[in-house]
mmCIF file of C-alpha atoms in Angstrom:
data_model
loop_
_atom_site.group_PDB
_atom_site.id
_atom_site.type_symbol
_atom_site.label_atom_id
_atom_site.label_comp_id
_atom_site.label_asym_id
_atom_site.label_seq_id
_atom_site.Cartn_x
_atom_site.Cartn_y
_atom_site.Cartn_z
ATOM 1 C CA MET C 1 -186.057 -50.385 1.821
ATOM 2 C CA GLY C 2 -183.197 -48.834 3.017
ATOM 3 C CA LEU C 3 -181.875 -46.013 3.405
ATOM 4 C CA THR C 4 -182.287 -42.995 0.891
ATOM 5 C CA THR C 5 -181.119 -39.750 1.249
ATOM 6 C CA ALA C 6 -185.025 -38.243 1.142
ATOM 7 C CA THR C 7 -185.731 -40.175 4.353
ATOM 8 C CA VAL C 8 -182.215 -40.802 5.519
ATOM 9 C CA ALA C 9 -182.155 -37.178 7.995
ATOM 10 C CA ALA C 10 -185.823 -38.674 9.182
ATOM 11 C CA GLU C 11 -184.736 -41.849 9.890
ATOM 12 C CA LEU C 12 -181.853 -41.006 11.811
ATOM 13 C CA GLU C 13 -183.434 -38.496 13.908
ATOM 14 C CA ALA C 14 -187.158 -41.280 14.912
ATOM 15 C CA ALA C 15 -183.507 -44.258 15.916
ATOM 16 C CA ASN C 16 -182.376 -41.467 18.869
ATOM 17 C CA LYS C 17 -185.386 -42.149 20.450
ATOM 18 C CA ILE C 18 -184.898 -46.097 20.247
ATOM 19 C CA GLY C 19 -182.737 -48.568 21.861
ATOM 20 C CA ASP C 20 -182.621 -52.413 21.813
ATOM 21 C CA PRO C 21 -185.891 -53.440 23.031
ATOM 22 C CA LYS C 22 -184.290 -57.226 23.017
ATOM 23 C CA ALA C 23 -181.226 -56.749 24.384
ATOM 24 C CA ASP C 24 -182.396 -54.461 27.237
ATOM 25 C CA GLN C 25 -184.891 -56.290 29.190
ATOM 26 C CA LEU C 26 -182.972 -58.518 28.371
ATOM 27 C CA VAL C 27 -180.848 -57.401 30.564
ATOM 28 C CA SER C 28 -182.936 -55.679 32.902
ATOM 29 C CA ASP C 29 -184.164 -58.984 33.665
ATOM 30 C CA LEU C 30 -180.733 -61.151 33.982
ATOM 31 C CA ILE C 31 -179.980 -57.966 36.901
ATOM 32 C CA ASP C 32 -183.408 -57.356 38.648
ATOM 33 C CA ASN C 33 -183.382 -61.187 39.216
ATOM 34 C CA GLN C 34 -180.130 -61.636 40.516
ATOM 35 C CA GLU C 35 -179.455 -64.358 37.420
ATOM 36 C CA ILE C 36 -177.177 -62.222 37.216
ATOM 37 C CA ASP C 37 -175.662 -59.668 40.040
ATOM 38 C CA GLY C 38 -174.474 -56.781 38.436
ATOM 39 C CA VAL C 39 -173.102 -55.331 35.274
ATOM 40 C CA ASN C 40 -169.869 -56.637 35.987
ATOM 41 C CA ALA C 41 -171.105 -59.841 36.425
ATOM 42 C CA LEU C 42 -172.776 -59.332 32.653
ATOM 43 C CA PHE C 43 -169.381 -58.103 31.087
ATOM 44 C CA ARG C 44 -167.897 -61.302 32.868
ATOM 45 C CA THR C 45 -170.383 -63.676 31.653
ATOM 46 C CA ILE C 46 -170.768 -61.430 27.750
ATOM 47 C CA GLY C 47 -166.661 -62.167 27.852
ATOM 48 C CA THR C 48 -166.987 -65.967 27.797
ATOM 49 C CA LEU C 49 -169.660 -66.172 24.562
ATOM 50 C CA LYS C 50 -168.177 -68.123 22.164
ATOM 51 C CA PRO C 51 -169.900 -69.552 19.016
ATOM 52 C CA GLY C 52 -171.000 -73.595 19.039
ATOM 53 C CA GLN C 53 -170.940 -73.503 22.611
ATOM 54 C CA ASP C 54 -172.915 -74.888 25.123
ATOM 55 C CA LEU C 55 -176.479 -71.848 25.951
ATOM 56 C CA SER C 56 -177.016 -74.897 28.184
ATOM 57 C CA GLU C 57 -174.811 -73.648 30.913
ATOM 58 C CA LEU C 58 -176.266 -69.533 30.239
ATOM 59 C CA PRO C 59 -179.131 -68.494 32.580
ATOM 60 C CA PRO C 60 -181.689 -69.295 29.977
ATOM 61 C CA ARG C 61 -183.475 -65.801 29.352
ATOM 62 C CA LEU C 62 -179.980 -65.568 27.374
ATOM 63 C CA ALA C 63 -179.632 -68.545 25.563
ATOM 64 C CA ASP C 64 -182.861 -67.622 24.088
ATOM 65 C CA PHE C 65 -181.418 -64.240 23.669
ATOM 66 C CA LEU C 66 -178.243 -65.536 21.595
ATOM 67 C CA LYS C 67 -179.977 -67.954 19.269
ATOM 68 C CA GLU C 68 -182.172 -65.372 17.869
ATOM 69 C CA ALA C 69 -179.297 -63.053 17.928
ATOM 70 C CA SER C 70 -176.789 -65.400 16.168
ATOM 71 C CA ALA C 71 -179.038 -65.590 12.405
ATOM 72 C CA ALA C 72 -177.774 -63.764 9.224
ATOM 73 C CA PRO C 73 -179.119 -61.006 8.033
ATOM 74 C CA PRO C 74 -181.547 -61.003 6.470
ATOM 75 C CA ASP C 75 -180.074 -60.446 2.523
ATOM 76 C CA TRP C 76 -176.354 -61.339 3.337
ATOM 77 C CA SER C 77 -174.684 -63.267 0.607
ATOM 78 C CA GLU C 78 -170.795 -65.637 0.140
ATOM 79 C CA ALA C 79 -170.993 -62.706 -2.643
ATOM 80 C CA ASP C 80 -170.452 -60.500 0.813
ATOM 81 C CA VAL C 81 -168.203 -62.420 2.486
ATOM 82 C CA LYS C 82 -165.903 -63.218 -0.143
ATOM 83 C CA ALA C 83 -165.748 -58.725 -0.338
ATOM 84 C CA ALA C 84 -164.712 -58.130 2.649
ATOM 85 C CA GLU C 85 -162.548 -60.851 2.960
ATOM 86 C CA SER C 86 -161.074 -59.941 0.160
ATOM 87 C CA PHE C 87 -160.963 -55.965 1.579
ATOM 88 C CA PHE C 88 -159.365 -57.229 4.894
ATOM 89 C CA ALA C 89 -156.763 -59.087 2.160
ATOM 90 C CA HIS C 90 -155.393 -56.341 0.821
ATOM 91 C CA HIS C 91 -156.573 -53.338 3.455
ATOM 92 C CA HIS C 92 -156.497 -54.872 6.917
ATOM 93 C CA GLY C 93 -154.007 -53.288 8.916
ATOM 94 C CA GLU C 94 -153.939 -50.248 7.740
ATOM 95 C CA ALA C 95 -158.161 -50.312 8.084
ATOM 96 C CA THR C 96 -157.402 -51.215 12.071
ATOM 97 C CA MET C 97 -155.780 -48.564 12.688
ATOM 98 C CA LEU C 98 -157.522 -46.089 10.568
ATOM 99 C CA GLN C 99 -161.186 -47.632 12.880
ATOM 100 C CA GLY C 100 -159.268 -47.182 15.908
ATOM 101 C CA THR C 101 -157.883 -43.722 15.366
ATOM 102 C CA VAL C 102 -159.742 -41.934 13.258
ATOM 103 C CA GLY C 103 -162.731 -44.277 13.331
ATOM 104 C CA LEU C 104 -162.991 -43.436 17.186
ATOM 105 C CA ILE C 105 -162.296 -39.951 17.338
ATOM 106 C CA GLY C 106 -164.819 -39.269 14.804
ATOM 107 C CA THR C 107 -167.728 -41.315 17.013
ATOM 108 C CA TYR C 108 -165.843 -38.306 20.186
ATOM 109 C CA LEU C 109 -167.689 -35.677 17.902
ATOM 110 C CA SER C 110 -171.156 -36.076 18.128
ATOM 111 C CA PRO C 111 -172.066 -34.668 21.039
ATOM 112 C CA THR C 112 -174.326 -36.973 23.117
ATOM 113 C CA GLY C 113 -172.105 -40.325 22.018
ATOM 114 C CA ALA C 114 -168.575 -38.250 23.991
ATOM 115 C CA PHE C 115 -171.181 -37.301 26.703
ATOM 116 C CA THR C 116 -172.108 -41.591 27.296
ATOM 117 C CA LEU C 117 -169.102 -42.067 27.112
ATOM 118 C CA ARG C 118 -167.279 -39.580 28.839
ATOM 119 C CA SER C 119 -170.256 -40.198 32.690
ATOM 120 C CA THR C 120 -169.311 -44.000 31.711
ATOM 121 C CA GLY C 121 -165.369 -42.847 32.318
ATOM 122 C CA ARG C 122 -165.211 -45.697 34.834
ATOM 123 C CA LEU C 123 -164.436 -48.475 32.206
ATOM 124 C CA GLY C 124 -162.112 -46.775 31.886
ATOM 125 C CA GLY C 125 -161.538 -44.151 33.588
ATOM 126 C CA VAL C 126 -159.399 -40.537 33.653
ATOM 127 C CA ASP C 127 -156.320 -42.620 34.467
ATOM 128 C CA GLY C 128 -156.625 -44.959 32.805
ATOM 129 C CA PRO C 129 -158.617 -45.201 28.377
ATOM 130 C CA GLY C 130 -156.213 -47.466 27.055
ATOM 131 C CA ARG C 131 -158.543 -50.644 28.136
ATOM 132 C CA ARG C 132 -162.167 -48.331 26.480
ATOM 133 C CA LEU C 133 -159.454 -47.565 23.825
ATOM 134 C CA SER C 134 -157.888 -50.931 22.955
ATOM 135 C CA GLN C 135 -161.168 -52.931 23.642
ATOM 136 C CA SER C 136 -162.411 -50.656 21.112
ATOM 137 C CA SER C 137 -159.828 -51.289 18.903
ATOM 138 C CA ARG C 138 -159.969 -54.970 19.156
ATOM 139 C CA LEU C 139 -162.893 -55.042 16.923
ATOM 140 C CA PHE C 140 -161.315 -53.967 14.022
ATOM 141 C CA LEU C 141 -158.691 -56.145 14.561
ATOM 142 C CA ASP C 142 -161.555 -59.136 14.950
ATOM 143 C CA MET C 143 -163.107 -58.016 11.648
ATOM 144 C CA GLY C 144 -160.570 -59.778 9.836
ATOM 145 C CA ASN C 145 -159.212 -62.832 10.856
ATOM 146 C CA LYS C 146 -159.192 -65.743 8.761
ATOM 147 C CA ASN C 147 -162.723 -66.912 8.682
ATOM 148 C CA ALA C 148 -164.358 -64.076 11.038
ATOM 149 C CA MET C 149 -168.329 -63.662 8.964
ATOM 150 C CA ARG C 150 -168.219 -67.917 8.552
ATOM 151 C CA ASP C 151 -167.547 -69.186 11.488
ATOM 152 C CA GLY C 152 -169.606 -67.301 13.502
ATOM 153 C CA THR C 153 -166.549 -65.438 15.782
ATOM 154 C CA LEU C 154 -167.735 -61.859 14.701
ATOM 155 C CA ALA C 155 -171.071 -62.687 14.757
ATOM 156 C CA ALA C 156 -170.629 -63.449 18.949
ATOM 157 C CA ASN C 157 -167.913 -60.852 18.685
ATOM 158 C CA VAL C 158 -171.191 -57.983 18.582
ATOM 159 C CA THR C 159 -173.066 -59.113 20.721
ATOM 160 C CA LYS C 160 -171.114 -58.774 23.521
ATOM 161 C CA VAL C 161 -170.976 -55.541 22.109
ATOM 162 C CA ARG C 162 -174.396 -54.806 22.017
ATOM 163 C CA LEU C 163 -174.953 -56.208 25.002
ATOM 164 C CA VAL C 164 -172.438 -53.798 26.799
ATOM 165 C CA HIS C 165 -174.032 -50.925 25.372
ATOM 166 C CA ALA C 166 -177.394 -51.756 26.201
ATOM 167 C CA SER C 167 -176.021 -52.198 30.329
ATOM 168 C CA VAL C 168 -174.858 -48.537 29.023
ATOM 169 C CA ARG C 169 -178.573 -48.104 28.472
ATOM 170 C CA GLU C 170 -179.313 -49.783 32.507
ATOM 171 C CA LEU C 171 -176.099 -48.316 34.644
ATOM 172 C CA HIS C 172 -178.173 -44.666 32.900
ATOM 173 C CA LYS C 173 -181.738 -45.362 32.805
ATOM 174 C CA LYS C 174 -180.925 -46.413 37.471
ATOM 175 C CA SER C 175 -179.467 -43.491 37.690
ATOM 176 C CA GLY C 176 -182.429 -41.369 37.014
ATOM 177 C CA GLU C 177 -179.082 -38.448 35.480
ATOM 178 C CA TRP C 178 -179.977 -39.114 32.516
ATOM 179 C CA ASP C 179 -182.745 -36.449 30.523
ATOM 180 C CA TYR C 180 -184.260 -39.307 28.302
ATOM 181 C CA ALA C 181 -186.042 -35.601 26.274
ATOM 182 C CA THR C 182 -183.047 -33.636 25.589
ATOM 183 C CA TRP C 183 -181.062 -36.909 25.033
ATOM 184 C CA GLY C 184 -182.564 -39.707 23.962
ATOM 185 C CA GLU C 185 -182.267 -43.220 24.192
ATOM 186 C CA PRO C 186 -178.527 -43.007 25.436
ATOM 187 C CA VAL C 187 -176.629 -45.556 22.932
ATOM 188 C CA PRO C 188 -179.252 -45.521 20.038
ATOM 189 C CA GLN C 189 -179.658 -47.061 17.032
ATOM 190 C CA ARG C 190 -179.345 -43.722 15.585
ATOM 191 C CA TYR C 191 -175.424 -43.317 17.658
ATOM 192 C CA THR C 192 -175.096 -47.244 16.830
ATOM 193 C CA THR C 193 -176.012 -46.825 12.477
ATOM 194 C CA GLY C 194 -174.115 -43.695 12.712
ATOM 195 C CA ALA C 195 -170.763 -44.526 13.980
ATOM 196 C CA ALA C 196 -171.033 -47.696 11.216
ATOM 197 C CA PHE C 197 -171.282 -45.245 9.201
ATOM 198 C CA VAL C 198 -168.392 -43.217 11.148
ATOM 199 C CA PHE C 199 -165.949 -46.577 10.697
ATOM 200 C CA SER C 200 -167.129 -47.911 7.124
ATOM 201 C CA THR C 201 -167.371 -44.928 4.861
ATOM 202 C CA GLU C 202 -165.281 -42.343 6.670
ATOM 203 C CA ILE C 203 -162.810 -44.704 6.784
ATOM 204 C CA LEU C 204 -162.531 -45.334 3.281
ATOM 205 C CA GLN C 205 -162.688 -41.589 2.247
ATOM 206 C CA ALA C 206 -160.279 -41.217 4.992
ATOM 207 C CA MET C 207 -157.888 -44.424 2.693
ATOM 208 C CA ALA C 208 -157.950 -41.549 -0.371
ATOM 209 C CA ARG C 209 -156.827 -38.604 1.875
ATOM 210 C CA LEU C 210 -154.467 -40.723 2.793
ATOM 211 C CA GLY C 211 -153.799 -41.597 -0.584
ATOM 212 C CA ILE C 212 -154.336 -45.187 -0.413
ATOM 213 C CA ASP C 213 -156.320 -46.842 -3.416
ATOM 214 C CA VAL C 214 -159.088 -48.924 -2.428
ATOM 215 C CA ALA C 215 -160.245 -51.136 -4.845
ATOM 216 C CA LYS C 216 -164.620 -50.345 -5.875
ATOM 217 C CA ASP C 217 -165.187 -54.079 -5.318
ATOM 218 C CA ASP C 218 -162.722 -54.292 -1.900
ATOM 219 C CA ALA C 219 -164.662 -50.610 -1.138
ATOM 220 C CA ARG C 220 -167.979 -52.887 -1.491
ATOM 221 C CA GLY C 221 -166.735 -55.379 1.553
ATOM 222 C CA PHE C 222 -165.193 -53.175 3.534
ATOM 223 C CA MET C 223 -168.645 -52.183 3.514
ATOM 224 C CA CYS C 224 -170.769 -55.710 3.175
ATOM 225 C CA ALA C 225 -168.310 -56.155 6.485
ATOM 226 C CA TRP C 226 -169.960 -53.432 8.313
ATOM 227 C CA HIS C 227 -173.576 -53.988 6.995
ATOM 228 C CA TYR C 228 -173.042 -57.298 8.501
ATOM 229 C CA ILE C 229 -172.076 -55.787 11.977
ATOM 230 C CA ASN C 230 -174.621 -53.239 12.394
ATOM 231 C CA HIS C 231 -176.526 -56.356 12.180
ATOM 232 C CA TYR C 232 -175.595 -58.231 14.776
ATOM 233 C CA LEU C 233 -175.284 -55.212 17.279
ATOM 234 C CA GLY C 234 -179.169 -54.877 17.193
ATOM 235 C CA THR C 235 -180.182 -52.620 14.309
ATOM 236 C CA PRO C 236 -184.031 -53.395 12.622
ATOM 237 C CA GLU C 237 -182.977 -53.800 8.946
ATOM 238 C CA LYS C 238 -184.929 -49.942 8.155
ATOM 239 C CA TRP C 239 -181.400 -48.958 9.005
ATOM 240 C CA LEU C 240 -179.046 -50.816 8.181
ATOM 241 C CA LEU C 241 -175.409 -49.838 6.072
ATOM 242 C CA PRO C 242 -176.609 -49.633 2.641
ATOM 243 C CA LYS C 243 -173.780 -52.186 0.647
ATOM 244 C CA ASP C 244 -173.382 -49.767 -2.284
ATOM 245 C CA PRO C 245 -170.291 -47.864 -0.868
ATOM 246 C CA ASP C 246 -171.839 -44.493 -3.494
ATOM 247 C CA THR C 247 -174.380 -45.072 -1.253
ATOM 248 C CA ALA C 248 -173.077 -44.591 2.331
ATOM 249 C CA ALA C 249 -170.918 -41.331 1.280
ATOM 250 C CA GLU C 250 -173.780 -39.717 0.341
ATOM 251 C CA LEU C 251 -176.035 -40.434 3.433
ATOM 252 C CA TRP C 252 -172.852 -39.990 5.007
ATOM 253 C CA ASN C 253 -171.937 -36.937 3.416
ATOM 254 C CA GLN C 254 -175.383 -35.595 3.640
ATOM 255 C CA GLN C 255 -176.163 -36.539 7.093
ATOM 256 C CA ARG C 256 -172.472 -35.618 8.924
ATOM 257 C CA GLU C 257 -172.600 -31.934 8.544
ATOM 258 C CA THR C 258 -175.095 -32.774 11.627
ATOM 259 C CA GLU C 259 -174.034 -35.496 13.260
ATOM 260 C CA TRP C 260 -170.261 -33.854 13.870
ATOM 261 C CA THR C 261 -169.878 -30.429 16.012
ATOM 262 C CA LYS C 262 -167.303 -30.094 18.853
ATOM 263 C CA SER C 263 -168.012 -30.397 22.012
ATOM 264 C CA ASP C 264 -165.691 -29.984 25.546
ATOM 265 C CA ASP C 265 -167.056 -34.235 25.989
ATOM 266 C CA GLY C 266 -165.448 -34.531 22.390
ATOM 267 C CA VAL C 267 -162.675 -32.914 22.923
ATOM 268 C CA PHE C 268 -161.979 -34.787 26.567
ATOM 269 C CA MET C 269 -161.700 -38.183 24.797
ATOM 270 C CA THR C 270 -159.698 -37.224 21.788
ATOM 271 C CA ARG C 271 -157.316 -35.631 23.756
ATOM 272 C CA GLN C 272 -157.382 -38.649 26.085
ATOM 273 C CA ALA C 273 -156.883 -40.319 23.120
ATOM 274 C CA ILE C 274 -154.143 -39.342 21.658
ATOM 275 C CA ASP C 275 -151.587 -39.637 25.016
ATOM 276 C CA PHE C 276 -152.846 -43.289 25.301
ATOM 277 C CA TYR C 277 -151.394 -42.839 21.816
ATOM 278 C CA LYS C 278 -148.029 -41.211 22.699
ATOM 279 C CA LYS C 279 -147.079 -44.610 24.409
ATOM 280 C CA PHE C 280 -146.869 -46.398 21.599
ATOM 281 C CA TYR C 281 -145.313 -43.895 19.274
ATOM 282 C CA PRO C 282 -141.597 -41.950 19.953
ATOM 283 C CA PRO C 283 -141.666 -38.242 20.279
ATOM 284 C CA GLY C 284 -141.211 -37.357 16.317
ATOM 285 C CA VAL C 285 -143.519 -40.461 14.861
ATOM 286 C CA HIS C 286 -146.577 -39.270 17.129
ATOM 287 C CA ASP C 287 -146.195 -36.012 15.904
ATOM 288 C CA ALA C 288 -146.463 -36.992 11.940
ATOM 289 C CA PHE C 289 -149.003 -39.888 13.707
ATOM 290 C CA VAL C 290 -150.925 -36.597 14.801
ATOM 291 C CA SER C 291 -150.826 -34.718 11.313
ATOM 292 C CA MET C 292 -151.715 -37.553 9.779
ATOM 293 C CA VAL C 293 -155.162 -37.853 11.971
ATOM 294 C CA ARG C 294 -155.804 -34.375 11.267
ATOM 295 C CA HIS C 295 -155.151 -34.332 7.425
ATOM 296 C CA ALA C 296 -157.735 -38.296 7.309
ATOM 297 C CA LEU C 297 -160.394 -35.961 9.301
ATOM 298 C CA THR C 298 -159.302 -32.784 7.597
ATOM 299 C CA ASP C 299 -159.082 -29.324 9.179
ATOM 300 C CA LYS C 300 -162.236 -28.614 9.378
ATOM 301 C CA TYR C 301 -163.113 -31.738 11.629
ATOM 302 C CA ALA C 302 -159.778 -32.045 13.698
ATOM 303 C CA ASP C 303 -160.059 -28.436 14.730
ATOM 304 C CA MET C 304 -163.205 -29.422 16.028
ATOM 305 C CA ALA C 305 -161.529 -33.239 18.104
ATOM 306 C CA GLY C 306 -159.602 -30.518 19.851
ATOM 307 C CA LEU C 307 -156.519 -32.226 17.524
ATOM 308 C CA PRO C 308 -153.071 -30.234 17.449
ATOM 309 C CA ARG C 309 -151.328 -28.950 14.441
ATOM 310 C CA SER C 310 -147.996 -28.791 13.985
ATOM 311 C CA VAL C 311 -145.942 -27.509 11.284
ATOM 312 C CA LEU C 312 -146.105 -31.514 9.584
ATOM 313 C CA ASP C 313 -149.491 -30.703 8.853
ATOM 314 C CA ALA C 314 -148.035 -28.601 5.888
ATOM 315 C CA ALA C 315 -147.308 -32.452 3.911
ATOM 316 C CA ALA C 316 -150.668 -32.109 3.605
ATOM 317 C CA LYS C 317 -150.793 -32.466 -0.457
ATOM 318 C CA PRO C 318 -148.059 -34.246 -1.825
ATOM 319 C CA LEU C 319 -144.863 -32.010 -2.867
ATOM 320 C CA ALA C 320 -141.820 -32.247 -4.722
ATOM 321 C CA ALA C 321 -138.829 -34.051 -3.829
ATOM 322 C CA GLY C 322 -135.991 -31.532 -1.497
ATOM 323 C CA ASN C 323 -138.783 -29.557 0.458
ATOM 324 C CA ASP C 324 -137.523 -28.844 4.439
ATOM 325 C CA VAL C 325 -141.452 -30.352 5.424
ATOM 326 C CA ILE C 326 -140.142 -33.866 3.272
ATOM 327 C CA SER C 327 -137.511 -33.778 4.727
ATOM 328 C CA GLY C 328 -138.723 -33.264 8.184
ATOM 329 C CA ILE C 329 -141.145 -36.381 8.412
ATOM 330 C CA GLY C 330 -138.492 -38.872 6.449
ATOM 331 C CA GLY C 331 -135.733 -38.297 9.162
ATOM 332 C CA LEU C 332 -138.550 -38.613 12.225
ATOM 333 C CA LEU C 333 -139.403 -42.419 9.525
ATOM 334 C CA GLY C 334 -135.480 -42.559 9.874
ATOM 335 C CA GLY C 335 -135.672 -41.915 6.331
ATOM 336 C CA GLY C 336 -138.279 -44.422 4.960
ATOM 337 C CA VAL C 337 -140.331 -41.213 2.999
ATOM 338 C CA LYS C 338 -138.844 -41.032 -0.375
ATOM 339 C CA LYS C 339 -137.859 -38.594 -1.711
ATOM 340 C CA ALA C 340 -139.889 -38.090 -5.403
ATOM 341 C CA THR C 341 -141.261 -35.159 -6.519
ATOM 342 C CA GLY C 342 -144.949 -36.184 -5.730
ATOM 343 C CA VAL C 343 -144.335 -38.195 -2.460
ATOM 344 C CA ASN C 344 -147.579 -38.631 -1.187
ATOM 345 C CA PRO C 345 -145.122 -38.765 3.312
ATOM 346 C CA TYR C 346 -148.220 -40.095 5.020
ATOM 347 C CA LYS C 347 -148.428 -43.192 3.537
ATOM 348 C CA GLU C 348 -145.116 -43.627 5.349
ATOM 349 C CA ILE C 349 -146.852 -43.144 8.329
ATOM 350 C CA VAL C 350 -150.295 -44.895 8.292
ATOM 351 C CA GLY C 351 -147.216 -48.134 8.042
ATOM 352 C CA ILE C 352 -145.449 -46.832 10.154
ATOM 353 C CA ALA C 353 -148.794 -46.075 13.000
ATOM 354 C CA SER C 354 -150.282 -49.548 11.621
ATOM 355 C CA LYS C 355 -146.903 -51.539 13.264
ATOM 356 C CA GLY C 356 -147.728 -49.558 16.029
ATOM 357 C CA PHE C 357 -151.487 -50.270 16.359
ATOM 358 C CA ASN C 358 -150.351 -53.909 16.673
ATOM 359 C CA GLU C 359 -148.889 -53.068 20.805
ATOM 360 C CA ILE C 360 -152.298 -51.245 21.397
ATOM 361 C CA GLN C 361 -153.987 -54.643 19.977
ATOM 362 C CA LYS C 362 -151.251 -56.372 22.864
ATOM 363 C CA PHE C 363 -151.809 -55.121 25.320
ATOM 364 C CA ALA C 364 -155.714 -55.131 25.296
ATOM 365 C CA LEU C 365 -155.163 -58.538 26.158
ATOM 366 C CA THR C 366 -152.360 -57.784 28.635
ATOM 367 C CA HIS C 367 -154.327 -55.175 30.454
ATOM 368 C CA ASP C 368 -154.905 -56.258 34.661
ATOM 369 C CA GLN C 369 -154.739 -59.975 32.663
ATOM 370 C CA ASP C 370 -157.278 -59.598 31.829
ATOM 371 C CA ASP C 371 -158.848 -59.200 28.354
ATOM 372 C CA GLN C 372 -162.787 -58.625 29.801
ATOM 373 C CA PRO C 373 -163.976 -54.570 29.781
ATOM 374 C CA GLN C 374 -165.141 -53.628 33.935
ATOM 375 C CA MET C 375 -167.854 -50.981 34.264
ATOM 376 C CA HIS C 376 -168.641 -49.441 37.829
ATOM 377 C CA GLN C 377 -171.920 -49.401 38.042
ATOM 378 C CA GLU C 378 -172.044 -45.740 38.670
ATOM 379 C CA LEU C 379 -172.098 -42.481 36.541
ATOM 380 C CA HIS C 380 -169.210 -39.738 36.137
ATOM 381 C CA ASP C 381 -165.250 -39.741 35.234
ATOM 382 C CA ASP C 382 -164.612 -37.903 39.006
ATOM 383 C CA ARG C 383 -164.318 -34.881 36.201
#
C-alpha cells in the first residue's frame, strides 16, 4: 500500500531516519577498501556509467549493485512510458526550466535539506554555485529526451544521482559533525520523496498558476516520470510517489506545511541561485523572471525563500489591456506580451526563460571542461 493522507506524515517521519542502505554500504566499502580513491574518484567513475556497458570493467561490488539497481519499478508499464512521453512532447522546455528554478528553490525550503546542500557547498562552492545548479538541472533536461525511459539512459543517470546522495551521506558520516539525533540521516528517504513531490506536483501547480494548461493525461505522465525517478533513486516501494496527479496533490498539499519553512541556509541557497541566473538574462528580463518565480511559488513561500519583491509582482493576475505593468513587461520582453484584455504576462516570461535556460545547460556541459560533479572531501562552504 502506498502513501495515503492518513499515513503520509508518519511514513515520512520514519523515512527521515533511513538513507539508502545498499548504496551507502557500497560507497563505504569502495572507499574503505581503496577500490575507489576517495569521493572524487567515485564521482568520476559514476560519471562514466551508461546503459549496456561492460560491467566487468568496474569493481565487482559496484557491478553487482548496478545489476540489481537496473530493475524497473514493480508496477511499470508501457502506458506509463507513453503518458510520460506525451507530457514531455508538450511541455519539455517549460518543465525543465521550472524544475531548475521553482523546483530547486522549493527544495531549499526544507531546512535540513538546505543545510545539507550548503554544508557540502564545495561541490560548487560559495564562489561558484553554477556547477551544482546546472548539474542538478541536467537531470530535468534528460527526463524528456527521446526514448530516455526505454533505452536505460534515464535510469543510468538517476542511478548516478543515487550514488552521489550516498557519497554525501558518507562524507557527513566520516566528518563526525552530523547530528543524527536532531536531523535524522543526511539526504534521507524523506528528503528524496519530498524533493520528488516538489519537482512533480509542485511544478504542475506552478504551471497552473502561470496559466500553462496541462491535460489530465499529461499530468499523469509527469507523475509517472517522477515515480520512475523516485524508484531509481533507491526509494522503497512504500514511499514512492503515486502516479495519479490528484492523489499526489492531495498528499503534497497536506504535507507541504510541515516540510517547508524559512531558514538562513534556504535563503542563502536561494540568493546564490538567483545571482547565478542573472548572468543568463538581461537586467529587465531577470526582474520579470524573478517575478515569475515568485508567482509560481506564491508570495507565502517566495517570502520564506527570500525572493525579492518588485513592482512587476503586481502582474500576478491577468490584467486589462493598457495596464502600466503589462506595458512595462511588454517593453522588458521586447514587446512580446500581447495587449489584450485578460492577458497573462507570465506565459510570455516562461517562454523566454525556457530559451534562456538552454544557456544554463550549456554551462553544465562546458564548465571547467568537465561535466562531472566534484566534491572536496571535507565539509563547509567557507561561510
